[in-house]
mmCIF file of C-alpha atoms in Angstrom:
data_model
loop_
_atom_site.group_PDB
_atom_site.id
_atom_site.type_symbol
_atom_site.label_atom_id
_atom_site.label_comp_id
_atom_site.label_asym_id
_atom_site.label_seq_id
_atom_site.Cartn_x
_atom_site.Cartn_y
_atom_site.Cartn_z
ATOM 1 C CA MET M 1 10.154 -0.697 -0.197
ATOM 2 C CA ALA M 2 8.724 -1.976 -3.774
ATOM 3 C CA SER M 3 10.856 -2.386 -6.227
ATOM 4 C CA SER M 4 11.200 0.340 -9.691
ATOM 5 C CA LEU M 5 9.848 -1.376 -12.169
ATOM 6 C CA VAL M 6 11.566 1.459 -14.738
ATOM 7 C CA SER M 7 9.416 1.361 -18.212
ATOM 8 C CA SER M 8 11.092 3.617 -20.034
ATOM 9 C CA LEU M 9 13.736 5.772 -20.046
ATOM 10 C CA THR M 10 12.283 8.813 -19.934
ATOM 11 C CA THR M 11 10.890 7.588 -16.512
ATOM 12 C CA ARG M 12 13.203 6.698 -16.046
ATOM 13 C CA ALA M 13 15.447 10.172 -15.918
ATOM 14 C CA LEU M 14 12.869 11.967 -14.512
ATOM 15 C CA VAL M 15 13.121 9.822 -11.304
ATOM 16 C CA LEU M 16 16.452 10.115 -10.935
ATOM 17 C CA LEU M 17 16.599 14.264 -10.789
ATOM 18 C CA LEU M 18 13.881 14.330 -8.955
ATOM 19 C CA VAL M 19 15.582 12.825 -6.617
ATOM 20 C CA ASN M 20 18.669 15.313 -7.211
ATOM 21 C CA ILE M 21 16.163 18.101 -6.501
ATOM 22 C CA SER M 22 15.185 16.627 -3.155
ATOM 23 C CA PHE M 23 18.762 15.822 -2.221
ATOM 24 C CA SER M 24 20.604 19.544 -3.537
ATOM 25 C CA PHE M 25 17.852 20.373 -0.883
ATOM 26 C CA ASN M 26 18.962 18.556 2.211
ATOM 27 C CA ASN M 27 15.987 20.146 4.461
ATOM 28 C CA LEU M 28 13.623 22.671 4.769
ATOM 29 C CA ALA M 29 15.788 24.776 7.093
ATOM 30 C CA ALA M 30 18.670 24.904 4.840
ATOM 31 C CA LYS M 31 16.170 25.080 2.497
ATOM 32 C CA HIS M 32 15.483 28.924 4.292
ATOM 33 C CA SER M 33 18.327 29.602 4.701
ATOM 34 C CA ASN M 34 19.783 30.068 1.037
ATOM 35 C CA HIS M 35 16.781 31.904 -0.767
ATOM 36 C CA ALA M 36 18.814 33.815 -1.848
ATOM 37 C CA THR M 37 21.603 32.068 -3.745
ATOM 38 C CA HIS M 38 18.406 29.512 -5.294
ATOM 39 C CA HIS M 39 16.971 32.667 -6.657
ATOM 40 C CA HIS M 40 20.251 33.897 -7.858
ATOM 41 C CA ARG M 41 20.710 30.055 -9.707
ATOM 42 C CA PHE M 42 17.058 29.341 -10.478
ATOM 43 C CA HIS M 43 15.711 32.861 -12.406
ATOM 44 C CA SER M 44 18.023 34.867 -13.992
ATOM 45 C CA HIS M 45 15.380 35.593 -16.032
ATOM 46 C CA SER M 46 11.676 37.761 -14.491
ATOM 47 C CA PRO M 47 9.275 33.964 -13.354
ATOM 48 C CA THR M 48 5.831 35.817 -15.181
ATOM 49 C CA SER M 49 8.853 35.849 -18.573
ATOM 50 C CA ASN M 50 7.527 32.034 -17.861
ATOM 51 C CA PRO M 51 4.337 30.864 -18.805
ATOM 52 C CA ARG M 52 4.447 27.488 -16.957
ATOM 53 C CA LEU M 53 5.705 29.552 -13.405
ATOM 54 C CA HIS M 54 2.783 31.845 -14.706
ATOM 55 C CA GLN M 55 0.288 28.921 -14.201
ATOM 56 C CA ALA M 56 1.651 26.862 -11.430
ATOM 57 C CA TYR M 57 1.813 30.761 -9.299
ATOM 58 C CA ILE M 58 -1.724 31.003 -9.766
ATOM 59 C CA ALA M 59 -2.713 26.154 -8.839
ATOM 60 C CA LEU M 60 -0.365 27.375 -5.611
ATOM 61 C CA GLN M 61 -2.009 31.167 -4.840
ATOM 62 C CA ALA M 62 -5.646 28.794 -5.080
ATOM 63 C CA TRP M 63 -3.709 25.776 -3.582
ATOM 64 C CA LYS M 64 -2.820 28.171 -0.467
ATOM 65 C CA LYS M 65 -6.862 29.245 -0.113
ATOM 66 C CA ALA M 66 -7.421 26.370 -0.173
ATOM 67 C CA ILE M 67 -5.152 25.440 3.708
ATOM 68 C CA TYR M 68 -7.440 26.469 6.692
ATOM 69 C CA SER M 69 -5.569 25.245 8.687
ATOM 70 C CA ASP M 70 -0.940 25.442 9.083
ATOM 71 C CA PRO M 71 0.462 24.877 12.539
ATOM 72 C CA LYS M 72 4.233 24.269 10.691
ATOM 73 C CA ASN M 73 3.925 27.128 8.533
ATOM 74 C CA PHE M 74 5.137 25.315 5.605
ATOM 75 C CA THR M 75 2.860 27.981 3.052
ATOM 76 C CA THR M 76 4.399 31.257 4.574
ATOM 77 C CA ASN M 77 6.288 32.387 1.985
ATOM 78 C CA TRP M 78 4.109 30.745 -0.719
ATOM 79 C CA VAL M 79 3.379 34.098 -1.574
ATOM 80 C CA GLY M 80 4.909 36.378 -5.051
ATOM 81 C CA PRO M 81 5.361 34.527 -8.292
ATOM 82 C CA SER M 82 9.307 32.611 -7.567
ATOM 83 C CA VAL M 83 7.299 29.816 -7.401
ATOM 84 C CA CYS M 84 11.210 28.063 -6.889
ATOM 85 C CA ASN M 85 11.409 29.166 -3.625
ATOM 86 C CA TYR M 86 7.855 27.975 -2.351
ATOM 87 C CA THR M 87 8.940 26.072 0.456
ATOM 88 C CA GLY M 88 8.385 22.353 -0.757
ATOM 89 C CA VAL M 89 7.820 23.422 -3.936
ATOM 90 C CA PHE M 90 10.805 21.764 -6.407
ATOM 91 C CA CYS M 91 12.213 23.619 -10.578
ATOM 92 C CA ALA M 92 13.527 21.410 -12.700
ATOM 93 C CA PRO M 93 14.221 21.829 -16.573
ATOM 94 C CA ALA M 94 11.188 21.141 -18.827
ATOM 95 C CA LEU M 95 11.484 17.490 -20.229
ATOM 96 C CA ASP M 96 10.863 19.145 -23.114
ATOM 97 C CA ASP M 97 12.860 22.775 -23.677
ATOM 98 C CA PRO M 98 15.602 22.313 -20.587
ATOM 99 C CA LYS M 99 16.278 25.552 -21.074
ATOM 100 C CA ILE M 100 12.744 26.228 -19.473
ATOM 101 C CA ARG M 101 12.109 25.985 -15.808
ATOM 102 C CA VAL M 102 8.961 23.936 -13.684
ATOM 103 C CA VAL M 103 7.332 23.132 -10.940
ATOM 104 C CA ALA M 104 7.769 19.345 -10.819
ATOM 105 C CA GLY M 105 7.747 18.973 -7.858
ATOM 106 C CA ILE M 106 5.526 19.132 -4.145
ATOM 107 C CA ASP M 107 6.685 17.638 -1.259
ATOM 108 C CA LEU M 108 3.705 18.343 1.932
ATOM 109 C CA ASN M 109 4.718 15.908 4.107
ATOM 110 C CA SER M 110 3.824 15.283 8.290
ATOM 111 C CA ALA M 111 3.026 19.612 7.316
ATOM 112 C CA ASP M 112 0.058 18.141 9.106
ATOM 113 C CA ILE M 113 -2.131 20.872 6.483
ATOM 114 C CA ALA M 114 -5.709 21.231 6.744
ATOM 115 C CA GLY M 115 -7.229 22.040 3.820
ATOM 116 C CA PHE M 116 -8.259 20.750 0.136
ATOM 117 C CA LEU M 117 -7.167 19.997 -2.809
ATOM 118 C CA PRO M 118 -8.922 23.403 -5.199
ATOM 119 C CA HIS M 119 -9.307 22.452 -8.282
ATOM 120 C CA GLU M 120 -6.588 24.836 -9.871
ATOM 121 C CA ILE M 121 -4.439 21.023 -8.689
ATOM 122 C CA GLY M 122 -4.499 20.619 -12.713
ATOM 123 C CA LEU M 123 -2.574 23.960 -14.288
ATOM 124 C CA LEU M 124 0.251 21.746 -12.512
ATOM 125 C CA SER M 125 0.770 20.299 -15.525
ATOM 126 C CA ASP M 126 4.344 19.988 -15.146
ATOM 127 C CA LEU M 127 4.613 18.012 -11.729
ATOM 128 C CA ALA M 128 6.117 14.325 -11.941
ATOM 129 C CA LEU M 129 6.368 13.635 -7.650
ATOM 130 C CA ILE M 130 3.213 14.557 -4.944
ATOM 131 C CA HIS M 131 3.871 14.016 -1.620
ATOM 132 C CA LEU M 132 1.145 14.914 0.526
ATOM 133 C CA ASN M 133 1.791 12.597 3.213
ATOM 134 C CA SER M 134 0.419 12.572 7.094
ATOM 135 C CA ASN M 135 -0.980 15.826 6.995
ATOM 136 C CA ARG M 136 -5.378 16.746 6.940
ATOM 137 C CA PHE M 137 -6.247 17.579 3.307
ATOM 138 C CA CYS M 138 -9.663 16.517 2.962
ATOM 139 C CA GLY M 139 -12.779 16.240 0.712
ATOM 140 C CA ILE M 140 -12.776 14.768 -3.063
ATOM 141 C CA ILE M 141 -10.159 14.252 -5.332
ATOM 142 C CA PRO M 142 -10.476 16.902 -7.746
ATOM 143 C CA GLU M 143 -10.896 15.283 -11.000
ATOM 144 C CA THR M 144 -8.264 17.825 -13.201
ATOM 145 C CA LEU M 145 -5.305 15.271 -11.117
ATOM 146 C CA ALA M 146 -6.750 13.909 -14.594
ATOM 147 C CA ASN M 147 -4.390 16.740 -16.146
ATOM 148 C CA LEU M 148 -0.814 15.873 -15.125
ATOM 149 C CA THR M 149 0.670 13.182 -17.555
ATOM 150 C CA LEU M 150 3.610 13.030 -16.374
ATOM 151 C CA LEU M 151 3.395 12.479 -12.745
ATOM 152 C CA TYR M 152 5.240 9.697 -11.203
ATOM 153 C CA GLU M 153 4.294 9.343 -8.165
ATOM 154 C CA LEU M 154 1.509 9.992 -5.912
ATOM 155 C CA ASP M 155 1.106 9.884 -1.927
ATOM 156 C CA LEU M 156 -2.462 10.876 -0.501
ATOM 157 C CA SER M 157 -1.303 8.715 2.937
ATOM 158 C CA ASN M 158 -2.284 9.481 5.774
ATOM 159 C CA ASN M 159 -5.161 11.408 4.972
ATOM 160 C CA ARG M 160 -8.457 12.217 5.444
ATOM 161 C CA PHE M 161 -9.697 12.276 1.097
ATOM 162 C CA VAL M 162 -12.884 10.496 0.766
ATOM 163 C CA GLY M 163 -16.026 8.743 -1.519
ATOM 164 C CA PRO M 164 -15.378 6.205 -3.883
ATOM 165 C CA PHE M 165 -11.519 5.266 -5.312
ATOM 166 C CA PRO M 166 -10.392 8.603 -7.192
ATOM 167 C CA SER M 167 -9.629 6.581 -10.453
ATOM 168 C CA VAL M 168 -9.120 10.337 -12.453
ATOM 169 C CA VAL M 169 -5.491 8.611 -11.569
ATOM 170 C CA LEU M 170 -6.441 5.307 -13.719
ATOM 171 C CA PRO M 171 -5.327 7.209 -16.915
ATOM 172 C CA LEU M 172 -2.086 9.306 -15.891
ATOM 173 C CA PRO M 173 -0.151 7.938 -18.644
ATOM 174 C CA THR M 174 3.355 7.527 -16.285
ATOM 175 C CA LEU M 175 2.377 6.766 -12.432
ATOM 176 C CA HIS M 176 4.241 4.005 -11.399
ATOM 177 C CA TYR M 177 3.927 4.992 -7.606
ATOM 178 C CA LEU M 178 0.431 5.701 -5.804
ATOM 179 C CA ASP M 179 -0.716 5.350 -1.758
ATOM 180 C CA ILE M 180 -3.792 6.289 -1.106
ATOM 181 C CA ARG M 181 -4.121 4.088 2.072
ATOM 182 C CA PHE M 182 -5.226 6.080 5.354
ATOM 183 C CA ASN M 183 -8.245 8.020 4.453
ATOM 184 C CA ASP M 184 -11.901 7.361 4.155
ATOM 185 C CA PHE M 185 -12.641 6.125 0.307
ATOM 186 C CA GLU M 186 -15.079 3.264 0.201
ATOM 187 C CA GLY M 187 -16.305 1.602 -2.705
ATOM 188 C CA PRO M 188 -15.147 -1.311 -4.938
ATOM 189 C CA LEU M 189 -11.949 -1.441 -6.329
ATOM 190 C CA PRO M 190 -11.762 -0.638 -10.385
ATOM 191 C CA PRO M 191 -10.594 -3.938 -11.578
ATOM 192 C CA GLU M 192 -8.422 -1.254 -14.580
ATOM 193 C CA LEU M 193 -6.683 -0.263 -10.461
ATOM 194 C CA PHE M 194 -4.396 -3.955 -11.414
ATOM 195 C CA ASN M 195 -3.927 -3.167 -14.754
ATOM 196 C CA LYS M 196 -1.636 -0.324 -14.313
ATOM 197 C CA LYS M 197 2.546 -0.374 -14.300
ATOM 198 C CA LEU M 198 2.523 0.110 -10.321
ATOM 199 C CA ASP M 199 5.661 -0.523 -8.074
ATOM 200 C CA ALA M 200 3.619 -0.910 -5.367
ATOM 201 C CA ILE M 201 -0.133 -0.535 -4.582
ATOM 202 C CA PHE M 202 -0.983 0.499 -1.062
ATOM 203 C CA VAL M 203 -4.881 0.793 -0.028
ATOM 204 C CA ASN M 204 -5.218 -0.254 2.875
ATOM 205 C CA ASP M 205 -7.084 1.269 5.847
ATOM 206 C CA ASN M 206 -9.926 2.894 3.943
ATOM 207 C CA ARG M 207 -13.561 1.478 3.117
ATOM 208 C CA PHE M 208 -13.064 -0.326 0.405
ATOM 209 C CA THR M 209 -15.760 -3.189 -0.227
ATOM 210 C CA LYS M 210 -17.174 -5.388 -2.575
ATOM 211 C CA MET M 211 -15.003 -8.185 -4.252
ATOM 212 C CA ILE M 212 -10.806 -8.230 -4.735
ATOM 213 C CA PRO M 213 -10.947 -7.972 -8.681
ATOM 214 C CA THR M 214 -10.654 -10.605 -10.479
ATOM 215 C CA ASN M 215 -8.090 -8.991 -12.265
ATOM 216 C CA LEU M 216 -5.951 -8.302 -9.850
ATOM 217 C CA GLY M 217 -2.821 -10.398 -10.316
ATOM 218 C CA SER M 218 -2.882 -8.438 -13.568
ATOM 219 C CA SER M 219 -0.221 -5.501 -12.000
ATOM 220 C CA THR M 220 3.165 -5.513 -12.484
ATOM 221 C CA ALA M 221 3.791 -4.030 -8.262
ATOM 222 C CA SER M 222 5.815 -5.780 -6.226
ATOM 223 C CA VAL M 223 4.326 -4.924 -2.888
ATOM 224 C CA VAL M 224 0.331 -5.695 -2.120
ATOM 225 C CA VAL M 225 -1.552 -4.037 0.478
ATOM 226 C CA PHE M 226 -4.661 -4.477 0.652
ATOM 227 C CA ALA M 227 -5.004 -4.505 5.276
ATOM 228 C CA ASN M 228 -8.917 -3.119 7.132
ATOM 229 C CA ASN M 229 -10.493 -2.945 4.244
ATOM 230 C CA ARG M 230 -14.095 -4.882 4.145
ATOM 231 C CA PHE M 231 -14.011 -6.949 0.686
ATOM 232 C CA GLY M 232 -15.211 -10.258 1.912
ATOM 233 C CA GLY M 233 -15.165 -12.913 -0.585
ATOM 234 C CA CYS M 234 -11.654 -14.885 -0.786
ATOM 235 C CA ILE M 235 -8.390 -14.802 -2.525
ATOM 236 C CA PRO M 236 -9.277 -14.836 -6.238
ATOM 237 C CA SER M 237 -6.815 -18.343 -8.233
ATOM 238 C CA THR M 238 -5.976 -15.115 -10.513
ATOM 239 C CA ILE M 239 -3.431 -14.253 -8.419
ATOM 240 C CA SER M 240 -0.435 -16.978 -9.323
ATOM 241 C CA ASN M 241 -0.307 -14.031 -13.061
ATOM 242 C CA PHE M 242 1.387 -12.010 -10.324
ATOM 243 C CA ALA M 243 4.186 -14.473 -10.641
ATOM 244 C CA SER M 244 6.949 -12.568 -12.009
ATOM 245 C CA THR M 245 7.107 -9.689 -9.205
ATOM 246 C CA LEU M 246 4.726 -9.752 -6.487
ATOM 247 C CA GLU M 247 6.878 -9.929 -3.651
ATOM 248 C CA GLU M 248 4.544 -9.063 -0.608
ATOM 249 C CA LEU M 249 0.570 -9.679 0.116
ATOM 250 C CA VAL M 250 -0.721 -7.970 2.914
ATOM 251 C CA LEU M 251 -4.587 -8.251 3.899
ATOM 252 C CA ILE M 252 -4.793 -8.350 7.254
ATOM 253 C CA ASN M 253 -8.890 -7.224 8.522
ATOM 254 C CA THR M 254 -10.206 -7.986 4.838
ATOM 255 C CA SER M 255 -13.532 -9.677 6.114
ATOM 256 C CA LEU M 256 -11.868 -12.795 3.566
ATOM 257 C CA THR M 257 -13.746 -16.336 3.524
ATOM 258 C CA GLY M 258 -13.123 -19.300 1.904
ATOM 259 C CA CYS M 259 -9.994 -20.793 1.119
ATOM 260 C CA LEU M 260 -6.428 -20.101 0.000
ATOM 261 C CA PRO M 261 -5.662 -21.329 -3.294
ATOM 262 C CA GLN M 262 -3.189 -23.131 -3.734
ATOM 263 C CA GLU M 263 -2.272 -20.604 -6.934
ATOM 264 C CA LEU M 264 -0.700 -18.529 -3.168
ATOM 265 C CA GLY M 265 2.880 -21.274 -4.300
ATOM 266 C CA TYR M 266 3.079 -20.354 -7.349
ATOM 267 C CA LEU M 267 4.629 -16.536 -5.904
ATOM 268 C CA TYR M 268 8.521 -18.034 -6.063
ATOM 269 C CA LYS M 269 9.262 -14.038 -4.873
ATOM 270 C CA LEU M 270 7.116 -13.521 -2.336
ATOM 271 C CA ARG M 271 8.781 -12.880 0.846
ATOM 272 C CA VAL M 272 5.529 -11.520 3.393
ATOM 273 C CA LEU M 273 2.313 -13.067 3.111
ATOM 274 C CA ASP M 274 -0.219 -12.095 5.742
ATOM 275 C CA VAL M 275 -4.093 -13.172 5.489
ATOM 276 C CA SER M 276 -4.230 -12.501 9.439
ATOM 277 C CA SER M 277 -7.969 -12.221 11.106
ATOM 278 C CA ASN M 278 -9.524 -12.928 8.333
ATOM 279 C CA ASN M 279 -12.115 -15.842 8.316
ATOM 280 C CA ILE M 280 -10.715 -18.365 5.977
ATOM 281 C CA VAL M 281 -11.691 -22.030 6.438
ATOM 282 C CA GLY M 282 -9.490 -25.092 5.566
ATOM 283 C CA PRO M 283 -6.483 -26.842 5.644
ATOM 284 C CA ILE M 284 -2.559 -24.080 4.753
ATOM 285 C CA PRO M 285 -2.117 -25.150 1.329
ATOM 286 C CA TYR M 286 0.526 -27.809 0.095
ATOM 287 C CA SER M 287 1.323 -25.532 -2.132
ATOM 288 C CA LEU M 288 3.409 -22.905 0.298
ATOM 289 C CA ALA M 289 6.292 -24.999 1.060
ATOM 290 C CA GLY M 290 7.385 -24.084 -2.412
ATOM 291 C CA LEU M 291 7.881 -20.260 -1.288
ATOM 292 C CA ALA M 292 11.741 -20.432 -1.045
ATOM 293 C CA HIS M 293 11.191 -17.263 -0.402
ATOM 294 C CA LEU M 294 9.282 -16.171 1.781
ATOM 295 C CA GLU M 295 10.083 -14.920 5.265
ATOM 296 C CA LEU M 296 6.322 -14.264 7.361
ATOM 297 C CA LEU M 297 4.072 -15.954 7.288
ATOM 298 C CA ASN M 298 0.470 -14.710 9.429
ATOM 299 C CA LEU M 299 -1.820 -17.240 9.159
ATOM 300 C CA ARG M 300 -3.708 -15.491 12.896
ATOM 301 C CA HIS M 301 -7.534 -15.308 13.658
ATOM 302 C CA ASN M 302 -9.325 -17.291 11.199
ATOM 303 C CA MET M 303 -11.478 -20.988 11.004
ATOM 304 C CA LEU M 304 -7.801 -22.890 9.046
ATOM 305 C CA SER M 305 -7.468 -26.523 10.548
ATOM 306 C CA GLY M 306 -6.011 -29.351 9.586
ATOM 307 C CA ILE M 307 -1.972 -30.496 8.978
ATOM 308 C CA VAL M 308 0.857 -27.596 9.802
ATOM 309 C CA SER M 309 2.899 -29.601 6.998
ATOM 310 C CA GLU M 310 6.501 -30.205 7.769
ATOM 311 C CA GLY M 311 7.057 -28.001 4.381
ATOM 312 C CA VAL M 312 6.224 -25.143 5.703
ATOM 313 C CA CYS M 313 7.758 -25.727 8.926
ATOM 314 C CA LEU M 314 11.345 -25.622 6.603
ATOM 315 C CA LEU M 315 10.946 -23.342 4.717
ATOM 316 C CA PRO M 316 14.168 -21.778 4.141
ATOM 317 C CA SER M 317 13.899 -18.673 4.712
ATOM 318 C CA LEU M 318 10.910 -18.414 7.229
ATOM 319 C CA LYS M 319 11.733 -16.142 10.087
ATOM 320 C CA ASN M 320 8.410 -15.675 11.333
ATOM 321 C CA PHE M 321 5.564 -18.172 11.813
ATOM 322 C CA THR M 322 2.157 -17.125 13.340
ATOM 323 C CA PHE M 323 -1.585 -19.283 12.795
ATOM 324 C CA SER M 324 -2.423 -18.605 16.665
ATOM 325 C CA TYR M 325 -6.254 -18.623 16.899
ATOM 326 C CA ASN M 326 -7.109 -20.858 14.648
ATOM 327 C CA PHE M 327 -8.505 -24.944 14.374
ATOM 328 C CA PHE M 328 -5.527 -26.753 13.337
ATOM 329 C CA CYS M 329 -5.071 -30.300 15.241
ATOM 330 C CA GLU M 330 -1.474 -31.934 13.749
ATOM 331 C CA GLU M 331 1.461 -30.828 13.030
ATOM 332 C CA GLN M 332 4.099 -32.418 11.131
ATOM 333 C CA GLY M 333 7.868 -33.025 11.646
ATOM 334 C CA ILE M 334 10.774 -29.752 13.396
ATOM 335 C CA CYS M 335 7.070 -28.267 13.892
ATOM 336 C CA GLN M 336 6.594 -30.300 16.932
ATOM 337 C CA ASN M 337 9.266 -28.798 18.161
ATOM 338 C CA LEU M 338 9.943 -24.719 15.852
ATOM 339 C CA THR M 339 12.162 -23.945 19.156
ATOM 340 C CA SER M 340 15.076 -26.039 17.526
ATOM 341 C CA ARG M 341 14.301 -23.412 14.774
ATOM 342 C CA ARG M 342 17.114 -21.248 15.551
ATOM 343 C CA GLY M 343 15.789 -17.552 15.085
ATOM 344 C CA LEU M 344 12.501 -18.192 13.705
ATOM 345 C CA LYS M 345 9.906 -16.688 15.835
ATOM 346 C CA TYR M 346 5.840 -18.298 16.308
ATOM 347 C CA ASP M 347 3.132 -18.291 17.701
ATOM 348 C CA ASP M 348 0.332 -21.295 18.182
ATOM 349 C CA ARG M 349 -1.358 -20.851 20.510
ATOM 350 C CA GLN M 350 -5.050 -21.421 20.716
ATOM 351 C CA ASN M 351 -5.061 -23.921 18.542
ATOM 352 C CA CYS M 352 -6.683 -28.116 18.777
ATOM 353 C CA PHE M 353 -3.183 -29.303 19.517
ATOM 354 C CA PRO M 354 -3.956 -32.015 22.155
ATOM 355 C CA GLU M 355 -0.351 -31.659 23.586
ATOM 356 C CA LYS M 356 -0.110 -28.808 23.277
ATOM 357 C CA PRO M 357 -0.294 -25.541 26.700
ATOM 358 C CA LEU M 358 -2.733 -22.163 25.494
ATOM 359 C CA GLN M 359 -4.518 -24.046 23.032
ATOM 360 C CA ARG M 360 -8.855 -24.279 22.783
ATOM 361 C CA SER M 361 -11.060 -26.856 24.327
ATOM 362 C CA ALA M 362 -12.436 -30.174 23.316
ATOM 363 C CA LYS M 363 -15.017 -28.809 22.976
ATOM 364 C CA GLU M 364 -14.809 -25.847 20.890
ATOM 365 C CA CYS M 365 -12.364 -27.764 18.833
ATOM 366 C CA ASN M 366 -15.115 -30.902 17.988
ATOM 367 C CA ALA M 367 -17.388 -28.082 17.283
ATOM 368 C CA THR M 368 -15.734 -27.413 13.705
ATOM 369 C CA LEU M 369 -13.271 -30.028 13.195
ATOM 370 C CA GLU M 370 -16.318 -33.067 12.880
ATOM 371 C CA HIS M 371 -17.163 -30.342 9.943
ATOM 372 C CA PRO M 372 -13.650 -30.950 8.420
ATOM 373 C CA VAL M 373 -13.779 -28.653 5.115
ATOM 374 C CA ASP M 374 -13.292 -29.249 1.846
ATOM 375 C CA CYS M 375 -12.277 -27.389 -1.030
ATOM 376 C CA PHE M 376 -12.112 -28.556 -3.381
ATOM 377 C CA GLU M 377 -15.189 -29.489 -3.810
ATOM 378 C CA HIS M 378 -16.552 -26.068 -4.361
ATOM 379 C CA PRO M 379 -13.597 -24.243 -4.309
ATOM 380 C CA CYS M 380 -13.705 -20.165 -5.002
ATOM 381 C CA THR M 381 -15.329 -18.375 -7.946
ATOM 382 C CA GLY M 382 -16.327 -15.748 -9.427
ATOM 383 C CA ALA M 383 -14.786 -12.313 -7.679
ATOM 384 C CA GLY M 384 -13.819 -13.993 -4.914
ATOM 385 C CA GLY M 385 -17.360 -15.887 -4.101
ATOM 386 C CA GLY M 386 -17.072 -17.740 -0.884
ATOM 387 C CA GLY M 387 -16.439 -21.681 -1.420
ATOM 388 C CA ALA M 388 -15.627 -23.917 1.060
ATOM 389 C CA THR M 389 -17.850 -26.168 1.215
ATOM 390 C CA THR M 390 -18.098 -29.468 4.659
ATOM 391 C CA ALA M 391 -19.609 -32.845 4.572
ATOM 392 C CA PHE M 392 -22.766 -31.417 5.732
ATOM 393 C CA GLY M 393 -22.830 -27.795 3.830
ATOM 394 C CA THR M 394 -21.582 -24.937 3.085
ATOM 395 C CA ALA M 395 -18.918 -24.185 5.829
ATOM 396 C CA PHE M 396 -19.847 -22.303 8.905
ATOM 397 C CA ILE M 397 -18.434 -18.968 9.120
ATOM 398 C CA PRO M 398 -18.513 -16.655 12.407
ATOM 399 C CA ALA M 399 -17.772 -13.200 11.936
ATOM 400 C CA ALA M 400 -14.396 -12.560 12.555
ATOM 401 C CA ALA M 401 -12.077 -12.109 15.419
ATOM 402 C CA PRO M 402 -10.986 -8.767 16.029
ATOM 403 C CA ALA M 403 -8.594 -7.208 14.441
ATOM 404 C CA ILE M 404 -4.969 -7.681 15.966
ATOM 405 C CA VAL M 405 -2.594 -5.572 14.526
ATOM 406 C CA PRO M 406 0.863 -5.960 15.348
ATOM 407 C CA VAL M 407 2.116 -2.454 17.911
ATOM 408 C CA SER M 408 4.675 -1.768 15.061
ATOM 409 C CA SER M 409 2.857 -2.432 12.413
ATOM 410 C CA PRO M 410 3.902 -1.830 9.100
ATOM 411 C CA PHE M 411 1.904 -0.350 7.134
ATOM 412 C CA ILE M 412 2.158 3.997 8.873
ATOM 413 C CA PRO M 413 2.900 5.662 5.943
ATOM 414 C CA PRO M 414 5.505 5.873 4.895
ATOM 415 C CA SER M 415 7.865 9.938 5.014
ATOM 416 C CA TYR M 416 9.883 10.929 2.448
ATOM 417 C CA THR M 417 10.779 14.224 4.601
#
């Protein structure tokens, strides 16, 4: 989903090596059926003569003891010192000595395993890849994960991990992909997260709170998904610093307030912008008319008002434009007849367009439109503080509309099996 922005030949070679290893095994059935072949190919000497495989053996045995349930029997063959034959465990030549084999990857995706991560996981210091999505792992992330200095991909999504953001991952020097969505992490996001050279940041569907850090735009990620958290505040104007990399920004149901910053229009590579189910007020920024690559724009279930400008409706790549459940009162030019744009899906229901069906009542519209929002009077400042005012003072921000996530949700954790 995210484009790779690998910054060194070492990390690129490492990832390619892991990909080749994964494809060589094809699937778990092939791994079991070729058990003897793998043993002959990878172990010309006793594993105990390899201290790094011995350390891996200690770690994996500790991990097996920390597993309460393994209904698909992924870890049944985690027996004995030949760890390279364990299901979900992949070995490769060590980066510092190709003559030595080490445990370079662990893939337990969709195994439905219940348990926790033991401290001994820190003994797996040659790991470049950990994929654990769609299991029932719980508890906190052990601090010993800091020993995995070669880790390139970490996918903990769709589990039951708790505690604050796992800051232990922040110093990892080669980490480029981080996915912690669909867990129960809570508290603020550390600003240091956005100083890392990550290809993608997936933190959606947790319990994160506070404000979105103002250094958000310092990241190199092409995809940022914050959906279904409790951040509050507004989108910082420093989002403009994301211009050279950001392609997808998803902020569904994150308790955002204030106005959309004009700086969103600087994100010239943006293909997806979804800020639905928040408390955002004010007009659509005129700068969005410059997003030539934008394919999906979802503004539904907010308190947006004013004009739907023709510049947005004429965006050349636009395929889905949803602005229902707001307080827009006027559509310019082609916006009045979006059915004339072939291939464009749109939804303009429950607004304040006087000549269209399925709109809000006049009473409901008048109560909001009589107090227009001035986004320039008090723009969003600080770490997201709420910015918009009306002619009568601070803009009224109602309780959030119920979050409506598409049935075909783009936020389901991916499977790499």
